[in-house]
Short mmCIF file of C-alpha atoms and ligand atoms in Angstrom, two decimals:
data_model
loop_
_atom_site.label_atom_id
_atom_site.label_comp_id
_atom_site.label_asym_id
_atom_site.label_seq_id
_atom_site.Cartn_x
_atom_site.Cartn_y
_atom_site.Cartn_z
CA MET A 1 -19.58 -43.20 4.23
CA ALA A 2 -20.72 -42.60 7.78
CA THR A 3 -17.36 -43.61 9.24
CA GLU A 4 -15.57 -41.18 6.98
CA ILE A 5 -16.76 -38.21 8.97
CA THR A 6 -17.28 -39.66 12.39
CA THR A 7 -15.73 -37.37 14.92
CA PRO A 8 -12.64 -38.60 16.77
CA ASN A 9 -14.09 -38.46 20.25
CA PRO A 10 -17.75 -37.65 20.04
CA ALA A 11 -19.17 -36.23 23.20
CA VAL A 12 -21.46 -38.59 25.00
CA ASP A 13 -24.50 -38.69 22.78
CA GLY A 14 -27.20 -36.43 24.06
CA GLY A 15 -24.77 -34.64 26.35
CA GLU A 16 -24.50 -30.90 26.16
CA LEU A 17 -22.14 -29.81 23.40
CA ILE A 18 -22.78 -26.08 23.15
CA ARG A 19 -23.89 -23.86 25.95
CA PHE A 20 -24.53 -20.10 26.01
CA ASP A 21 -24.81 -18.60 29.49
CA ASN A 22 -26.09 -15.04 29.77
CA VAL A 23 -24.36 -14.05 26.56
CA THR A 24 -24.65 -10.39 25.66
CA LYS A 25 -23.24 -8.99 22.45
CA ARG A 26 -23.31 -5.32 21.61
CA PHE A 27 -22.14 -3.33 18.62
CA GLY A 28 -21.72 0.12 20.10
CA THR A 29 -25.07 0.88 21.70
CA ASN A 30 -26.90 -1.73 19.65
CA THR A 31 -27.52 -4.74 21.90
CA VAL A 32 -27.76 -7.62 19.46
CA LEU A 33 -27.86 -10.51 21.91
CA ASP A 34 -29.41 -9.84 25.25
CA ASN A 35 -28.53 -12.26 28.06
CA LEU A 36 -28.94 -15.21 25.78
CA ASP A 37 -29.10 -18.74 27.21
CA PHE A 38 -29.39 -21.84 25.12
CA THR A 39 -27.85 -25.26 24.75
CA VAL A 40 -27.38 -27.70 21.92
CA ALA A 41 -27.11 -31.38 22.78
CA SER A 42 -24.51 -33.50 21.07
CA GLY A 43 -25.70 -35.09 17.84
CA LYS A 44 -28.69 -32.81 17.51
CA HIS A 45 -29.56 -30.64 14.55
CA VAL A 46 -30.74 -27.26 15.62
CA THR A 47 -32.05 -24.56 13.29
CA LEU A 48 -32.18 -20.88 14.14
CA ILE A 49 -34.93 -18.89 12.52
CA GLY A 50 -35.97 -15.31 12.95
CA PRO A 51 -36.26 -11.97 11.19
CA SER A 52 -33.31 -10.22 9.56
CA GLY A 53 -31.11 -8.55 12.15
CA SER A 54 -32.30 -10.72 15.02
CA GLY A 55 -28.76 -11.93 15.75
CA LYS A 56 -28.61 -15.40 14.15
CA THR A 57 -25.34 -14.84 12.34
CA THR A 58 -23.92 -13.19 15.44
CA ILE A 59 -24.45 -16.41 17.40
CA LEU A 60 -22.54 -18.49 14.86
CA ARG A 61 -19.76 -15.92 14.66
CA LEU A 62 -19.40 -15.89 18.43
CA LEU A 63 -19.03 -19.66 18.37
CA MET A 64 -16.44 -19.44 15.62
CA THR A 65 -14.55 -16.83 17.72
CA LEU A 66 -14.91 -14.28 14.92
CA LEU A 67 -16.59 -12.11 17.57
CA ARG A 68 -16.19 -11.90 21.35
CA PRO A 69 -19.12 -11.49 23.74
CA GLU A 70 -19.34 -8.46 26.04
CA GLU A 71 -20.83 -10.54 28.81
CA GLY A 72 -21.53 -14.17 29.55
CA THR A 73 -19.74 -17.37 28.63
CA ILE A 74 -19.86 -19.87 25.83
CA THR A 75 -18.92 -23.47 26.51
CA VAL A 76 -18.13 -26.11 23.92
CA ASP A 77 -17.99 -29.73 25.02
CA GLY A 78 -17.47 -28.58 28.60
CA ASP A 79 -14.62 -26.15 27.82
CA TYR A 80 -14.78 -22.38 27.94
CA LEU A 81 -14.35 -20.95 24.47
CA THR A 82 -12.96 -17.43 24.79
CA HIS A 83 -13.71 -16.37 28.34
CA GLU A 84 -13.94 -17.97 31.70
CA SER A 85 -16.23 -16.59 34.35
CA LYS A 86 -14.61 -16.42 37.78
CA ASN A 87 -16.47 -14.79 40.65
CA GLY A 88 -18.57 -12.85 38.19
CA LYS A 89 -15.51 -11.58 36.30
CA LEU A 90 -14.67 -12.54 32.73
CA ILE A 91 -11.14 -13.76 32.27
CA PRO A 92 -9.94 -14.17 28.69
CA ALA A 93 -8.79 -17.67 27.80
CA GLY A 94 -5.36 -18.07 26.20
CA GLU A 95 -5.05 -18.14 22.43
CA LYS A 96 -3.90 -21.76 22.61
CA HIS A 97 -6.85 -22.88 24.70
CA THR A 98 -9.31 -21.15 22.36
CA ARG A 99 -7.62 -22.74 19.35
CA GLU A 100 -7.98 -26.23 20.84
CA VAL A 101 -11.64 -25.74 21.69
CA ARG A 102 -12.37 -24.17 18.32
CA LYS A 103 -11.03 -27.23 16.49
CA LYS A 104 -14.23 -28.99 17.49
CA ILE A 105 -16.22 -26.49 15.41
CA GLY A 106 -16.48 -26.30 11.64
CA MET A 107 -18.19 -23.55 9.71
CA VAL A 108 -19.63 -23.14 6.23
CA PHE A 109 -20.14 -19.57 5.09
CA GLN A 110 -22.75 -17.95 2.93
CA GLN A 111 -20.05 -16.76 0.52
CA PHE A 112 -18.13 -20.11 0.50
CA ASN A 113 -14.78 -18.40 1.22
CA LEU A 114 -12.70 -21.04 -0.49
CA PHE A 115 -9.04 -20.13 -0.94
CA PRO A 116 -8.93 -19.09 -4.62
CA ASN A 117 -5.16 -19.53 -4.87
CA MET A 118 -5.35 -23.23 -3.99
CA ARG A 119 -6.76 -26.13 -5.95
CA VAL A 120 -9.84 -27.86 -4.59
CA LEU A 121 -7.90 -30.76 -3.06
CA ARG A 122 -5.45 -28.42 -1.33
CA ASN A 123 -8.35 -26.37 0.05
CA VAL A 124 -9.50 -29.53 1.78
CA THR A 125 -6.09 -30.80 2.93
CA GLU A 126 -4.50 -27.53 4.06
CA ALA A 127 -5.93 -27.50 7.59
CA PRO A 128 -5.77 -31.23 8.35
CA VAL A 129 -2.08 -31.22 7.40
CA HIS A 130 -1.08 -27.97 9.06
CA VAL A 131 -3.45 -27.85 12.00
CA LEU A 132 -4.11 -31.49 12.87
CA GLY A 133 -0.64 -32.60 11.78
CA MET A 134 -2.03 -35.29 9.50
CA GLY A 135 0.32 -36.85 6.94
CA LYS A 136 -0.08 -35.45 3.45
CA GLU A 137 -1.07 -38.78 1.90
CA GLU A 138 -3.61 -39.58 4.55
CA ALA A 139 -5.08 -36.09 4.28
CA GLU A 140 -5.35 -36.36 0.50
CA GLU A 141 -6.99 -39.76 0.70
CA ARG A 142 -9.54 -38.46 3.18
CA ALA A 143 -10.06 -35.31 1.12
CA ARG A 144 -10.81 -37.39 -1.98
CA GLY A 145 -13.29 -39.41 0.07
CA LEU A 146 -15.01 -36.26 1.30
CA LEU A 147 -15.07 -34.74 -2.18
CA ASP A 148 -16.66 -37.98 -3.44
CA LEU A 149 -19.19 -37.67 -0.68
CA VAL A 150 -20.24 -34.22 -1.87
CA GLY A 151 -20.24 -35.40 -5.48
CA LEU A 152 -17.07 -33.63 -6.59
CA GLY A 153 -14.56 -36.46 -6.73
CA ASP A 154 -13.60 -35.39 -10.24
CA LYS A 155 -12.84 -31.75 -9.35
CA CYS A 156 -9.79 -32.25 -7.12
CA ASP A 157 -7.46 -30.41 -9.50
CA ALA A 158 -9.77 -27.53 -10.37
CA TYR A 159 -9.42 -24.07 -8.93
CA PRO A 160 -12.45 -22.75 -7.02
CA THR A 161 -13.19 -20.09 -9.65
CA GLN A 162 -13.65 -22.84 -12.23
CA LEU A 163 -16.58 -24.23 -10.23
CA SER A 164 -20.21 -23.16 -9.97
CA GLY A 165 -21.39 -21.60 -6.72
CA GLY A 166 -23.11 -24.82 -5.72
CA GLN A 167 -19.95 -26.81 -6.37
CA GLN A 168 -17.86 -24.31 -4.41
CA GLN A 169 -20.23 -24.58 -1.48
CA ARG A 170 -19.99 -28.36 -1.55
CA VAL A 171 -16.20 -28.09 -1.50
CA ALA A 172 -16.54 -25.75 1.47
CA ILE A 173 -18.62 -28.40 3.25
CA ALA A 174 -15.93 -31.01 2.53
CA ARG A 175 -13.26 -28.59 3.76
CA ALA A 176 -15.08 -28.08 7.04
CA LEU A 177 -15.67 -31.81 7.50
CA ALA A 178 -12.01 -32.58 6.87
CA MET A 179 -11.23 -31.14 10.29
CA ARG A 180 -13.54 -33.74 11.90
CA PRO A 181 -15.53 -31.15 13.77
CA GLN A 182 -18.04 -32.24 16.36
CA VAL A 183 -20.34 -29.45 15.34
CA LEU A 184 -20.96 -27.85 11.98
CA LEU A 185 -22.17 -24.25 11.77
CA LEU A 186 -24.11 -23.39 8.63
CA ASP A 187 -25.02 -19.77 7.99
CA GLU A 188 -27.50 -19.46 5.13
CA VAL A 189 -25.25 -21.62 3.02
CA THR A 190 -27.57 -21.59 0.02
CA SER A 191 -28.65 -17.98 -0.07
CA ALA A 192 -25.83 -16.86 -2.38
CA LEU A 193 -26.68 -19.59 -4.88
CA ASP A 194 -28.69 -19.54 -8.07
CA PRO A 195 -32.01 -21.27 -7.35
CA GLU A 196 -31.22 -24.32 -9.49
CA LEU A 197 -28.06 -25.02 -7.46
CA VAL A 198 -29.68 -24.95 -4.03
CA ALA A 199 -31.05 -28.50 -4.06
CA GLY A 200 -27.63 -30.10 -4.66
CA VAL A 201 -26.15 -28.45 -1.60
CA LEU A 202 -29.16 -29.18 0.61
CA ASP A 203 -29.11 -32.84 -0.47
CA VAL A 204 -25.52 -33.14 0.72
CA LEU A 205 -26.44 -31.61 4.07
CA ARG A 206 -29.53 -33.80 4.42
CA ASP A 207 -27.42 -36.90 3.83
CA LEU A 208 -24.96 -35.67 6.40
CA ALA A 209 -27.68 -35.05 8.93
CA HIS A 210 -29.29 -38.44 8.43
CA THR A 211 -26.21 -40.65 8.18
CA THR A 212 -23.73 -39.19 10.68
CA ASP A 213 -23.64 -38.25 14.32
CA ILE A 214 -22.41 -34.71 13.62
CA THR A 215 -24.09 -31.90 15.52
CA MET A 216 -25.47 -29.10 13.35
CA LEU A 217 -26.38 -25.56 14.15
CA CYS A 218 -27.86 -23.89 11.14
CA VAL A 219 -29.41 -20.66 10.04
CA THR A 220 -31.57 -21.04 6.99
CA HIS A 221 -34.51 -19.60 5.14
CA GLU A 222 -35.18 -22.99 3.52
CA MET A 223 -38.05 -24.01 5.75
CA ASN A 224 -38.60 -27.40 4.10
CA PHE A 225 -35.00 -28.26 4.69
CA ALA A 226 -35.25 -27.07 8.28
CA ARG A 227 -38.30 -29.26 8.78
CA ASP A 228 -36.47 -32.29 7.31
CA ILE A 229 -33.33 -32.17 9.36
CA SER A 230 -34.07 -30.32 12.58
CA ASP A 231 -34.54 -31.88 15.96
CA ASP A 232 -35.16 -28.45 17.36
CA VAL A 233 -36.03 -25.06 15.96
CA LEU A 234 -35.24 -21.88 17.86
CA MET A 235 -37.17 -18.77 16.98
CA PHE A 236 -35.21 -15.58 17.57
CA ASP A 237 -36.42 -12.07 17.91
CA ALA A 238 -34.43 -9.06 19.06
CA GLY A 239 -31.60 -11.15 20.45
CA ARG A 240 -33.71 -13.55 22.49
CA VAL A 241 -35.12 -17.01 21.92
CA ILE A 242 -38.85 -16.41 22.05
CA GLU A 243 -39.92 -19.92 21.23
CA SER A 244 -38.36 -23.32 20.64
CA GLY A 245 -39.47 -26.85 19.96
CA PRO A 246 -39.52 -29.63 17.39
CA PRO A 247 -40.16 -28.47 13.80
CA GLU A 248 -43.61 -30.05 13.59
CA LYS A 249 -44.69 -27.90 16.52
CA ILE A 250 -43.02 -24.64 15.52
CA PHE A 251 -44.02 -24.78 11.87
CA SER A 252 -47.59 -25.94 12.29
CA ASP A 253 -48.68 -24.72 15.66
CA PRO A 254 -46.50 -21.90 16.93
CA GLU A 255 -47.44 -20.34 20.23
CA HIS A 256 -45.94 -16.94 19.83
CA GLU A 257 -47.57 -14.24 17.74
CA ARG A 258 -44.15 -13.09 16.40
CA THR A 259 -43.37 -16.63 15.24
CA ARG A 260 -46.69 -16.81 13.39
CA GLU A 261 -46.02 -13.48 11.70
CA PHE A 262 -42.50 -14.50 10.73
CA LEU A 263 -43.55 -17.87 9.33
CA SER A 264 -46.42 -16.45 7.33
CA ALA A 265 -43.94 -14.00 5.81
CA VAL A 266 -41.40 -16.65 4.77
CA LEU A 267 -43.53 -19.73 4.02
CA MET B 1 29.20 21.46 -29.89
CA THR B 2 28.42 18.64 -32.31
CA TRP B 3 27.88 14.94 -31.83
CA ASP B 4 31.14 12.98 -32.16
CA TRP B 5 30.65 9.29 -32.93
CA ASP B 6 34.24 8.51 -31.91
CA VAL B 7 33.61 9.83 -28.42
CA ALA B 8 30.42 7.82 -28.29
CA LYS B 9 32.24 4.68 -29.37
CA ASP B 10 34.96 5.28 -26.76
CA PHE B 11 32.41 5.71 -24.02
CA LEU B 12 30.34 2.66 -24.92
CA PRO B 13 32.31 0.09 -22.84
CA GLU B 14 32.13 2.32 -19.75
CA LEU B 15 28.45 2.87 -20.35
CA LEU B 16 27.88 -0.88 -20.36
CA ASP B 17 30.02 -1.36 -17.22
CA GLY B 18 28.01 1.34 -15.53
CA LEU B 19 24.75 -0.13 -16.78
CA LEU B 20 25.62 -3.41 -15.10
CA ILE B 21 26.17 -1.62 -11.79
CA THR B 22 22.95 0.39 -12.21
CA LEU B 23 20.96 -2.76 -12.85
CA GLN B 24 22.65 -4.54 -9.99
CA ALA B 25 21.87 -1.73 -7.56
CA THR B 26 18.24 -1.62 -8.72
CA ALA B 27 17.80 -5.38 -8.55
CA LEU B 28 19.34 -5.75 -5.09
CA GLY B 29 17.59 -2.60 -3.87
CA SER B 30 14.26 -4.01 -5.09
CA VAL B 31 14.77 -7.34 -3.36
CA LEU B 32 15.58 -5.50 -0.14
CA ALA B 33 12.60 -3.17 -0.57
CA PHE B 34 10.20 -6.08 -1.25
CA ALA B 35 11.41 -7.95 1.83
CA LEU B 36 11.51 -4.98 4.21
CA GLY B 37 8.23 -3.65 2.84
CA LEU B 38 6.62 -6.96 3.75
CA VAL B 39 8.03 -6.76 7.25
CA TRP B 40 6.60 -3.24 7.66
CA ALA B 41 3.21 -4.15 6.18
CA MET B 42 2.84 -7.15 8.47
CA ALA B 43 4.11 -5.27 11.53
CA LEU B 44 1.59 -2.50 10.86
CA ARG B 45 -1.14 -5.15 11.12
CA SER B 46 0.21 -6.61 14.32
CA PRO B 47 -2.34 -7.02 17.08
CA THR B 48 0.26 -5.49 19.42
CA ARG B 49 0.30 -1.71 19.67
CA PHE B 50 3.94 -1.77 20.77
CA VAL B 51 4.87 -3.23 17.39
CA ARG B 52 2.51 -1.15 15.23
CA TRP B 53 3.36 2.20 16.72
CA PRO B 54 7.18 2.34 16.48
CA VAL B 55 7.14 0.75 13.02
CA GLY B 56 4.55 3.30 11.91
CA VAL B 57 6.69 6.21 13.09
CA PHE B 58 9.84 4.77 11.51
CA VAL B 59 8.13 4.15 8.17
CA GLU B 60 6.66 7.67 8.06
CA PHE B 61 10.04 9.12 8.96
CA ILE B 62 11.86 7.32 6.18
CA ARG B 63 9.16 8.03 3.63
CA ASN B 64 9.10 11.74 4.41
CA THR B 65 12.80 12.46 4.32
CA PRO B 66 14.68 12.71 1.01
CA LEU B 67 16.47 9.67 -0.32
CA LEU B 68 19.56 11.77 -0.95
CA VAL B 69 19.77 12.77 2.70
CA GLN B 70 19.43 9.13 3.74
CA LEU B 71 22.11 8.14 1.26
CA PHE B 72 24.59 10.70 2.62
CA PHE B 73 23.64 9.78 6.17
CA PHE B 74 24.48 6.13 5.60
CA TYR B 75 27.63 7.01 3.68
CA TRP B 76 29.09 9.43 6.23
CA VAL B 77 27.58 8.43 9.56
CA LEU B 78 27.56 4.64 9.51
CA PRO B 79 31.39 4.37 9.28
CA THR B 80 31.71 6.53 12.40
CA TRP B 81 29.67 3.82 14.17
CA ASP B 82 32.14 1.27 12.83
CA ILE B 83 29.64 -0.07 10.31
CA LYS B 84 31.60 -0.27 7.10
CA PHE B 85 29.93 -1.07 3.79
CA SER B 86 31.19 -0.68 0.25
CA ALA B 87 29.72 2.31 -1.60
CA LEU B 88 27.54 -0.01 -3.67
CA THR B 89 26.17 -1.79 -0.58
CA THR B 90 25.49 1.55 1.06
CA GLY B 91 23.61 2.64 -2.06
CA VAL B 92 21.59 -0.56 -2.17
CA VAL B 93 20.67 -0.25 1.50
CA ALA B 94 19.57 3.37 1.10
CA LEU B 95 17.52 2.65 -2.05
CA GLY B 96 16.03 -0.51 -0.56
CA LEU B 97 15.13 1.05 2.76
CA HIS B 98 13.65 4.20 1.23
CA TYR B 99 11.54 2.31 -1.29
CA SER B 100 10.48 -0.29 1.27
CA THR B 101 8.29 2.36 2.88
CA TYR B 102 6.40 2.87 -0.39
CA ILE B 103 6.28 -0.86 -1.08
CA ALA B 104 4.75 -1.39 2.38
CA GLU B 105 1.93 0.92 1.35
CA VAL B 106 1.43 -1.10 -1.85
CA TYR B 107 1.27 -4.36 0.10
CA ARG B 108 -1.16 -2.74 2.51
CA ALA B 109 -3.52 -1.87 -0.33
CA GLY B 110 -3.21 -5.42 -1.64
CA ILE B 111 -3.89 -6.92 1.78
CA ASP B 112 -6.90 -4.66 2.30
CA GLY B 113 -8.22 -5.89 -1.04
CA VAL B 114 -8.37 -9.51 0.13
CA PRO B 115 -11.95 -10.22 1.23
CA VAL B 116 -12.36 -10.45 4.99
CA GLY B 117 -14.01 -13.83 4.41
CA GLN B 118 -10.55 -15.23 3.66
CA TRP B 119 -9.34 -14.33 7.14
CA GLU B 120 -12.52 -15.74 8.60
CA ALA B 121 -12.21 -19.02 6.73
CA ALA B 122 -8.62 -19.31 7.97
CA THR B 123 -9.77 -18.70 11.54
CA ALA B 124 -12.60 -21.21 11.16
CA LEU B 125 -10.01 -23.80 10.14
CA SER B 126 -7.68 -22.71 12.97
CA LEU B 127 -4.86 -22.16 10.48
CA PRO B 128 -1.79 -20.80 12.26
CA ARG B 129 -1.09 -17.09 11.73
CA GLY B 130 2.00 -17.65 9.64
CA ARG B 131 0.25 -20.01 7.25
CA THR B 132 -2.70 -17.66 6.99
CA TRP B 133 -0.35 -14.83 6.00
CA PHE B 134 1.93 -16.69 3.62
CA MET B 135 -0.37 -19.29 2.07
CA VAL B 136 -3.73 -17.53 2.00
CA ILE B 137 -3.53 -13.74 2.27
CA LEU B 138 -0.24 -12.69 0.68
CA PRO B 139 -0.52 -14.78 -2.50
CA GLN B 140 -3.87 -13.09 -3.20
CA ALA B 141 -2.71 -9.66 -2.05
CA ILE B 142 0.52 -9.59 -4.04
CA ARG B 143 -1.05 -10.89 -7.23
CA ARG B 144 -3.18 -7.80 -7.55
CA VAL B 145 -0.38 -5.32 -6.82
CA VAL B 146 2.31 -6.69 -9.13
CA PRO B 147 1.96 -3.71 -11.52
CA ALA B 148 2.27 -1.21 -8.66
CA LEU B 149 5.36 -3.03 -7.38
CA GLY B 150 6.82 -2.98 -10.88
CA ASN B 151 6.26 0.74 -11.16
CA TYR B 152 8.25 1.32 -7.98
CA VAL B 153 11.11 -0.77 -9.38
CA ILE B 154 11.11 1.53 -12.41
CA ALA B 155 11.06 4.57 -10.14
CA MET B 156 13.98 3.14 -8.18
CA LEU B 157 15.90 2.56 -11.39
CA LYS B 158 15.51 6.24 -12.19
CA ASP B 159 16.54 7.29 -8.68
CA SER B 160 19.55 4.98 -8.72
CA PRO B 161 21.96 7.56 -10.29
CA MET B 162 22.00 9.25 -6.89
CA ILE B 163 24.43 6.59 -5.76
CA ALA B 164 26.96 8.11 -8.14
CA LEU B 165 27.21 10.89 -5.57
CA ILE B 166 28.78 8.51 -3.06
CA GLY B 167 31.18 7.23 -5.70
CA VAL B 168 29.48 4.11 -7.03
CA THR B 169 30.64 3.67 -10.63
CA ASP B 170 27.22 3.41 -12.20
CA MET B 171 26.30 4.86 -15.60
CA LEU B 172 26.08 8.41 -14.34
CA GLN B 173 29.38 8.25 -12.50
CA ASN B 174 31.13 6.91 -15.60
CA ALA B 175 29.64 9.72 -17.67
CA ARG B 176 30.89 12.25 -15.14
CA SER B 177 34.40 10.77 -15.24
CA GLU B 178 34.35 10.81 -19.01
CA GLY B 179 33.38 14.47 -18.96
CA ALA B 180 36.03 15.33 -16.39
CA THR B 181 38.86 13.73 -18.38
CA SER B 182 37.89 14.39 -22.00
CA PHE B 183 35.70 17.49 -21.61
CA GLN B 184 33.17 15.72 -23.79
CA TYR B 185 29.73 15.95 -22.22
CA ILE B 186 27.03 15.67 -24.83
CA GLU B 187 27.76 12.08 -25.90
CA PRO B 188 28.12 10.42 -22.48
CA TYR B 189 25.10 12.11 -20.88
CA THR B 190 22.91 11.58 -23.93
CA MET B 191 23.87 7.92 -24.02
CA VAL B 192 23.07 7.51 -20.33
CA GLY B 193 19.67 9.08 -20.89
CA ILE B 194 18.97 6.82 -23.84
CA ALA B 195 20.00 3.77 -21.83
CA PHE B 196 17.46 4.69 -19.13
CA ILE B 197 14.69 5.18 -21.67
CA LEU B 198 15.46 1.89 -23.38
CA ILE B 199 14.93 0.07 -20.09
CA SER B 200 12.25 2.01 -18.30
CA TYR B 201 9.87 2.72 -21.17
CA PRO B 202 9.31 -0.90 -22.24
CA ALA B 203 9.15 -1.87 -18.56
CA SER B 204 6.42 0.66 -17.86
CA LEU B 205 4.49 -0.50 -20.93
CA LEU B 206 4.74 -4.03 -19.56
CA MET B 207 3.35 -2.91 -16.21
CA ARG B 208 0.49 -1.10 -17.89
CA ALA B 209 -0.35 -4.24 -19.85
CA LEU B 210 -0.23 -6.29 -16.66
CA GLU B 211 -2.47 -3.80 -14.95
CA ARG B 212 -5.01 -4.11 -17.73
CA ARG B 213 -4.86 -7.90 -17.57
CA LEU B 214 -5.35 -8.00 -13.79
CA GLY B 215 -8.04 -5.34 -14.10
CA HIS B 216 -10.66 -7.88 -15.08
N1 ATP C 1 -19.75 -6.07 12.59
C1 ATP C 1 -20.88 -5.43 12.98
N2 ATP C 1 -20.82 -4.15 13.37
C2 ATP C 1 -21.94 -3.50 13.78
N3 ATP C 1 -23.16 -4.05 13.81
C3 ATP C 1 -23.28 -5.32 13.42
C4 ATP C 1 -22.15 -6.09 12.98
N4 ATP C 1 -22.56 -7.33 12.66
C5 ATP C 1 -23.89 -7.34 12.88
N5 ATP C 1 -24.33 -6.16 13.34
C6 ATP C 1 -25.72 -5.84 13.72
O1 ATP C 1 -26.17 -6.84 14.59
C7 ATP C 1 -27.53 -7.15 14.35
C8 ATP C 1 -27.67 -8.64 14.15
O2 ATP C 1 -26.99 -9.02 12.98
P1 ATP C 1 -26.94 -10.52 12.48
O3 ATP C 1 -26.11 -10.52 11.27
O4 ATP C 1 -26.57 -11.43 13.58
O5 ATP C 1 -28.47 -10.78 12.10
P2 ATP C 1 -29.12 -12.02 11.37
O6 ATP C 1 -30.16 -12.54 12.28
O7 ATP C 1 -28.08 -12.97 10.92
O8 ATP C 1 -29.83 -11.35 10.14
P3 ATP C 1 -29.98 -11.85 8.62
O9 ATP C 1 -31.15 -12.78 8.61
O10 ATP C 1 -30.26 -10.60 7.85
O11 ATP C 1 -28.71 -12.51 8.23
C9 ATP C 1 -27.94 -6.31 13.15
O12 ATP C 1 -28.67 -5.22 13.66
C10 ATP C 1 -26.65 -5.85 12.53
O13 ATP C 1 -26.82 -4.57 11.99
MG1 MG C 2 -27.30 -13.58 9.05
#
């Protein structure tokens, strides 16, 4: 099971996999991220917490290249993602370069975003075949393995709309893993689910966190889950990290007043 | 003037010949309109301004000038540029091009209706642009606009008699010839009208049913 999703060339364990340097993101005059610096070491599971609108989703979307920063640089496994900083100037990276770097990142969305016109198996094989150039048979075999892993080995031929939200989200996890990403981005992946379906999805992610060397960057309101899987928790407020540390510390003995307020509101 | 069944019976074979041409022009014109419309719709979404802008102007220009003018333009002007088509081909090109500008608008609505999350998922998987368009976006976009596309085919069918004016022997042209030689008008024109109703009315009912089915 663990070998199934091992990344092809994992970065040196403990080495820096994600790095934000002075990243600023604005929407019009609204500065959402303000000179943000942070790093995620390879193999670590990092959870972002913070009030609504604090910029958590924005961070994941910047990493997925769904947004571009106004200032600063983002590095993934030592490579610039969308912009290179030269003598203080930002130079856009080529589409091809960005594509190569982005392949190391997988994302699971709040709204699943499965392709409704494709069967479950094809959802999982589409990118490995057409992006990684994997043979169709190999891709299907791996896809079946991944679908087994998320407990949906018997749903290969279903269409996404025939599945429950929880099942769709588990397919989405398998789809992201099929690309053998080094890092998995998870943005409130259970908040669109009916309460009784949340546990199934979190169990899959817990297993993944405990049995593989995949790096995780997640945004969640499930504090118990965050406590279980996180090596580090980053508390955000107004586009800055105001406090970070291991979950035991942040959840039981936070230093910052804002963190205390936030936790008492969500716990 | 009274209805003469003998005249009607005489005209029937020509009506059917003409019907075949009418259907052929509409079918080929539709295929051309679907294909060109897709080209326009995709070009109008190009990240490059130098693609979007000229295509936008061209599409507006075609959409806002009468089909009949375009038809005569192709018929009279193209040969002077040494581009020689048969009358039928000229008609198909004019119908197809004109309708492609409406079809592009239909595709656009369909594409806009695909949730932005689909584009984002495709980006997250690094799917190439072409695959994103043809395997993810368009199948979902076109599914929901099939009735609108069908309605434009019906509209094209009803515009198709214009090609009689450049000498294509469609139903209308055959009715005109019949009138010119036998001085019988009521039977041929009535029969042409009935032929159109027999095709377009059931077709529009079908589209309405489809619309209702896709509605929920
Ligand atoms: N596409 C956009 N256009 C304009 N403003 C945006 C856009 N996306 C996000 N914002 C703004 O950026 C800020 C941060 O949004 P973001 O979604 O990152 O917050 P969040 O921390 O994920 O919040 P939540 O917990 O509610 O998901 C918000 O003020 C939001 O209004
Ligand atoms: Mg968010």
